[in-house]
Amino acid sequence: MAGRILVVEDDRALRTVLVGALQSGGFEVEQAADGSTGVQALRAKTFDIVLLDIGLPFVDGWHVLSSLEGRRVPSVIMISARGDQADKVRALDMGADDYLAKPFGSDELLARIRAVLRRAQPPTQQPLVVRDLDVTVDLQSHSVLRGDQEVRLSATEYLLLAELARHQHEVMDYRTLLHRVWGPAYGDERHYLRVFIQRLRLKLEHDPAHPEVIQTVPGRGYRFGPAIKR
Ligand code: CA
């Protein structure tokens, strides 16, 4: 899932590290050392993602972000020296897709980029009905059956189950599930997931203590159904 990434960062040492990490992650990378060069690059070319520092000389990251408004834009990940909650909320409110506080490792950077790219992909020919064991999730009618009995789910329970079922046999990481079900400002609230997964298991599993339909993948997330060989 490679793509084109623009890195807008004035700190030369950090920029070099970011570009190196992204290139070894298989991405095509361009760089801008200040906000106006960044804006020009965004006007001249198309990118899948822009990695945008907030603290830039002259034209800061907020201005670059607002210059994108109303145009077909790449996904935006803001990066900031301050791990400030207000910056994070402002970034997401202004349409950024994610936010990273410095310092962060290249593994985390690449994981966030892959998650943003996955979310940006248009839904492809998805099956309308997904089954595992005796559980059926009908993504068109939004109904859920266990055997031939309808299971009543709350709206959030359904959204979470549907998100997992749409990616049957794939591990869905915590952050992506929280983003998609609860909204873009969420990402660290794993306890929400624990609570709702437990509710779903009580309704769907034969033995909720040994779940088979919604499996826990330790340290990563959850999976609808077993892993399969491709
Ligand atoms: Ca900076």
Short mmCIF file of C-alpha atoms and ligand atoms in Angstrom, two decimals:
data_model
loop_
_atom_site.label_atom_id
_atom_site.label_comp_id
_atom_site.label_asym_id
_atom_site.label_seq_id
_atom_site.Cartn_x
_atom_site.Cartn_y
_atom_site.Cartn_z
CA MET A 1 0.00 0.00 0.00
CA ALA A 2 2.71 2.49 -0.94
CA GLY A 3 1.88 6.10 -1.68
CA ARG A 4 3.25 9.60 -2.08
CA ILE A 5 3.98 11.56 1.05
CA LEU A 6 4.92 15.19 1.55
CA VAL A 7 6.89 15.97 4.72
CA VAL A 8 6.65 19.61 5.86
CA GLU A 9 9.09 20.04 8.74
CA ASP A 10 11.61 22.83 9.41
CA ASP A 11 13.82 20.82 11.77
CA ARG A 12 16.37 19.46 9.35
CA ALA A 13 17.58 16.59 11.51
CA LEU A 14 14.04 15.38 12.18
CA ARG A 15 13.06 15.85 8.53
CA THR A 16 15.96 13.66 7.45
CA VAL A 17 14.92 10.94 9.91
CA LEU A 18 11.28 11.09 8.79
CA VAL A 19 12.14 10.97 5.10
CA GLY A 20 14.49 8.04 5.69
CA ALA A 21 11.91 6.10 7.71
CA LEU A 22 9.20 6.69 5.10
CA GLN A 23 11.44 5.73 2.20
CA SER A 24 12.44 2.50 3.88
CA GLY A 25 8.70 1.93 4.47
CA GLY A 26 8.35 1.92 0.67
CA PHE A 27 6.86 5.38 0.24
CA GLU A 28 7.74 8.01 -2.33
CA VAL A 29 8.65 11.10 -0.33
CA GLU A 30 9.03 14.81 -1.01
CA GLN A 31 10.05 17.36 1.55
CA ALA A 32 9.48 21.01 2.34
CA ALA A 33 11.43 22.94 4.98
CA ASP A 34 8.84 25.66 5.54
CA GLY A 35 5.13 26.31 5.22
CA SER A 36 5.09 28.27 1.97
CA THR A 37 7.19 25.65 0.17
CA GLY A 38 4.73 23.11 1.54
CA VAL A 39 1.72 25.01 0.20
CA GLN A 40 3.39 25.30 -3.22
CA ALA A 41 4.19 21.60 -3.34
CA LEU A 42 0.57 20.77 -2.41
CA ARG A 43 -0.72 22.99 -5.22
CA ALA A 44 1.70 21.57 -7.77
CA LYS A 45 1.37 17.86 -7.11
CA THR A 46 -0.87 15.23 -5.64
CA PHE A 47 0.03 13.41 -2.49
CA ASP A 48 -1.69 10.66 -0.55
CA ILE A 49 -0.55 12.01 2.79
CA VAL A 50 1.00 15.20 4.11
CA LEU A 51 2.94 14.98 7.33
CA LEU A 52 2.64 18.51 8.61
CA ASP A 53 4.57 20.10 11.47
CA ILE A 54 2.60 22.76 13.35
CA GLY A 55 5.55 24.94 14.39
CA LEU A 56 6.99 26.22 11.10
CA PRO A 57 8.61 29.61 10.41
CA PHE A 58 6.49 32.34 8.69
CA VAL A 59 3.61 30.17 7.48
CA ASP A 60 2.77 27.71 10.24
CA GLY A 61 1.13 24.31 9.99
CA TRP A 62 -2.33 25.72 10.80
CA HIS A 63 -2.11 28.02 7.78
CA VAL A 64 -0.97 25.19 5.55
CA LEU A 65 -3.87 23.10 6.80
CA SER A 66 -6.44 25.85 6.17
CA SER A 67 -4.99 26.46 2.68
CA LEU A 68 -6.18 22.94 1.84
CA GLU A 69 -9.77 23.71 2.65
CA GLY A 70 -12.26 23.12 -0.10
CA ARG A 71 -9.81 21.33 -2.36
CA ARG A 72 -9.26 17.70 -3.09
CA VAL A 73 -6.78 17.05 -0.36
CA PRO A 74 -4.44 14.35 0.78
CA SER A 75 -4.88 12.85 4.22
CA VAL A 76 -3.16 15.00 6.82
CA ILE A 77 -1.19 13.91 9.87
CA MET A 78 -0.18 16.86 12.03
CA ILE A 79 2.99 16.64 14.08
CA SER A 80 3.71 18.86 17.01
CA ALA A 81 6.47 19.40 19.55
CA ARG A 82 3.92 20.00 22.23
CA GLY A 83 1.89 17.03 23.34
CA ASP A 84 -0.93 19.46 23.84
CA GLN A 85 -4.47 18.08 23.96
CA ALA A 86 -5.82 21.42 22.64
CA ASP A 87 -3.59 21.16 19.54
CA LYS A 88 -4.83 17.64 18.95
CA VAL A 89 -8.48 18.64 19.14
CA ARG A 90 -7.88 21.70 16.95
CA ALA A 91 -6.04 19.60 14.35
CA LEU A 92 -8.87 17.05 14.16
CA ASP A 93 -11.51 19.81 14.12
CA MET A 94 -9.74 21.46 11.20
CA GLY A 95 -9.95 18.25 9.23
CA ALA A 96 -6.62 16.59 9.96
CA ASP A 97 -6.84 12.81 9.97
CA ASP A 98 -4.47 12.15 12.81
CA TYR A 99 -2.04 13.83 15.17
CA LEU A 100 1.38 12.77 16.41
CA ALA A 101 3.19 14.37 19.35
CA LYS A 102 6.98 14.48 19.21
CA PRO A 103 8.94 12.44 20.00
CA PHE A 104 7.57 9.39 18.18
CA GLY A 105 9.27 6.34 16.76
CA SER A 106 9.30 5.35 13.12
CA ASP A 107 7.26 2.21 13.87
CA GLU A 108 4.47 4.33 15.28
CA LEU A 109 4.73 6.77 12.38
CA LEU A 110 4.44 3.98 9.80
CA ALA A 111 1.54 2.36 11.68
CA ARG A 112 -0.38 5.65 11.73
CA ILE A 113 0.30 6.21 8.04
CA ARG A 114 -0.93 2.76 7.11
CA ALA A 115 -4.07 3.29 9.21
CA VAL A 116 -4.77 6.65 7.54
CA LEU A 117 -4.26 5.16 4.07
CA ARG A 118 -6.59 2.27 4.90
CA ARG A 119 -9.30 4.65 6.04
CA ALA A 120 -8.88 6.74 2.88
CA GLN A 121 -9.54 3.78 0.62
CA PRO A 122 -12.98 3.76 -0.94
CA PRO A 123 -15.03 0.76 0.10
CA THR A 124 -14.65 -1.89 -2.55
CA GLN A 125 -17.07 -4.61 -3.58
CA GLN A 126 -17.85 -5.71 -0.08
CA PRO A 127 -19.91 -8.73 0.72
CA LEU A 128 -23.29 -7.77 2.11
CA VAL A 129 -23.58 -10.72 4.41
CA VAL A 130 -20.74 -11.98 6.57
CA ARG A 131 -20.91 -15.23 8.54
CA ASP A 132 -18.78 -16.90 11.13
CA LEU A 133 -19.88 -20.03 13.00
CA ASP A 134 -23.62 -19.44 13.58
CA VAL A 135 -23.39 -15.63 13.54
CA THR A 136 -24.64 -13.77 10.47
CA VAL A 137 -24.11 -10.04 9.99
CA ASP A 138 -26.18 -8.52 7.22
CA LEU A 139 -24.42 -5.26 6.35
CA GLN A 140 -27.25 -4.08 4.13
CA SER A 141 -30.23 -4.57 6.42
CA HIS A 142 -28.09 -4.03 9.56
CA SER A 143 -29.50 -7.17 11.12
CA VAL A 144 -27.57 -9.72 13.12
CA LEU A 145 -28.61 -13.32 13.54
CA ARG A 146 -27.41 -16.06 15.80
CA GLY A 147 -28.61 -19.25 14.18
CA ASP A 148 -31.99 -18.04 12.94
CA GLN A 149 -32.66 -15.84 15.96
CA GLU A 150 -32.28 -12.09 15.56
CA VAL A 151 -29.85 -10.55 18.05
CA ARG A 152 -30.71 -7.09 19.33
CA LEU A 153 -27.74 -4.75 19.43
CA SER A 154 -27.38 -1.11 20.41
CA ALA A 155 -26.29 1.28 17.65
CA THR A 156 -22.69 1.34 18.88
CA GLU A 157 -22.58 -2.42 19.35
CA TYR A 158 -23.75 -2.84 15.76
CA LEU A 159 -21.25 -0.32 14.36
CA LEU A 160 -18.40 -2.09 16.12
CA LEU A 161 -19.53 -5.55 15.00
CA ALA A 162 -20.07 -4.36 11.41
CA GLU A 163 -16.60 -2.80 11.31
CA LEU A 164 -15.06 -6.08 12.43
CA ALA A 165 -17.24 -8.16 10.09
CA ARG A 166 -16.36 -5.98 7.07
CA HIS A 167 -12.76 -7.01 7.69
CA GLN A 168 -13.45 -10.67 8.42
CA HIS A 169 -10.25 -12.64 9.18
CA GLU A 170 -8.21 -9.41 9.48
CA VAL A 171 -6.87 -7.94 12.70
CA MET A 172 -8.45 -4.54 13.30
CA ASP A 173 -6.17 -2.44 15.49
CA TYR A 174 -7.57 -0.59 18.51
CA ARG A 175 -6.95 2.86 17.07
CA THR A 176 -8.69 2.21 13.76
CA LEU A 177 -11.72 0.72 15.51
CA LEU A 178 -11.99 3.68 17.90
CA HIS A 179 -11.62 6.18 15.03
CA ARG A 180 -14.25 4.51 12.91
CA VAL A 181 -16.82 3.66 15.55
CA TRP A 182 -16.48 6.51 18.05
CA GLY A 183 -15.01 9.20 15.80
CA PRO A 184 -11.72 10.81 14.77
CA ALA A 185 -10.96 12.29 18.20
CA TYR A 186 -10.74 8.79 19.70
CA GLY A 187 -7.75 6.49 19.59
CA ASP A 188 -6.50 5.64 23.06
CA GLU A 189 -9.73 4.59 24.78
CA ARG A 190 -9.13 0.86 24.74
CA HIS A 191 -11.42 0.43 27.73
CA TYR A 192 -14.39 1.42 25.51
CA LEU A 193 -13.49 -1.44 23.22
CA ARG A 194 -13.12 -3.89 26.08
CA VAL A 195 -16.57 -3.02 27.40
CA PHE A 196 -18.33 -3.22 24.03
CA ILE A 197 -16.50 -6.34 22.86
CA GLN A 198 -17.56 -8.03 26.09
CA ARG A 199 -21.19 -7.03 25.47
CA LEU A 200 -21.05 -8.40 21.95
CA ARG A 201 -19.51 -11.64 23.18
CA LEU A 202 -22.26 -12.10 25.75
CA LYS A 203 -24.79 -11.84 22.92
CA LEU A 204 -22.97 -13.77 20.21
CA GLU A 205 -20.58 -16.33 21.65
CA HIS A 206 -21.43 -19.83 22.87
CA ASP A 207 -18.88 -19.36 25.62
CA PRO A 208 -18.02 -15.66 26.11
CA ALA A 209 -15.01 -16.66 28.22
CA HIS A 210 -13.56 -18.53 25.22
CA PRO A 211 -14.67 -16.38 22.30
CA GLU A 212 -14.50 -17.72 18.76
CA VAL A 213 -16.46 -15.19 16.72
CA ILE A 214 -14.68 -12.06 17.98
CA GLN A 215 -11.14 -13.01 18.82
CA THR A 216 -8.66 -10.99 20.86
CA VAL A 217 -5.28 -10.53 19.22
CA PRO A 218 -3.11 -9.51 22.19
CA GLY A 219 -1.37 -6.15 21.87
CA ARG A 220 -2.97 -5.45 18.48
CA GLY A 221 -6.73 -5.54 18.42
CA TYR A 222 -9.62 -7.81 17.52
CA ARG A 223 -10.56 -10.06 14.64
CA PHE A 224 -13.91 -11.33 13.38
CA GLY A 225 -13.46 -15.04 12.76
CA PRO A 226 -10.22 -16.99 12.62
CA ALA A 227 -7.07 -15.98 10.76
CA ILE A 228 -6.91 -17.65 7.36
CA LYS A 229 -4.14 -18.54 4.97
CA ARG A 230 -4.20 -16.40 1.83
CA CA B 1 9.06 22.83 13.83
#
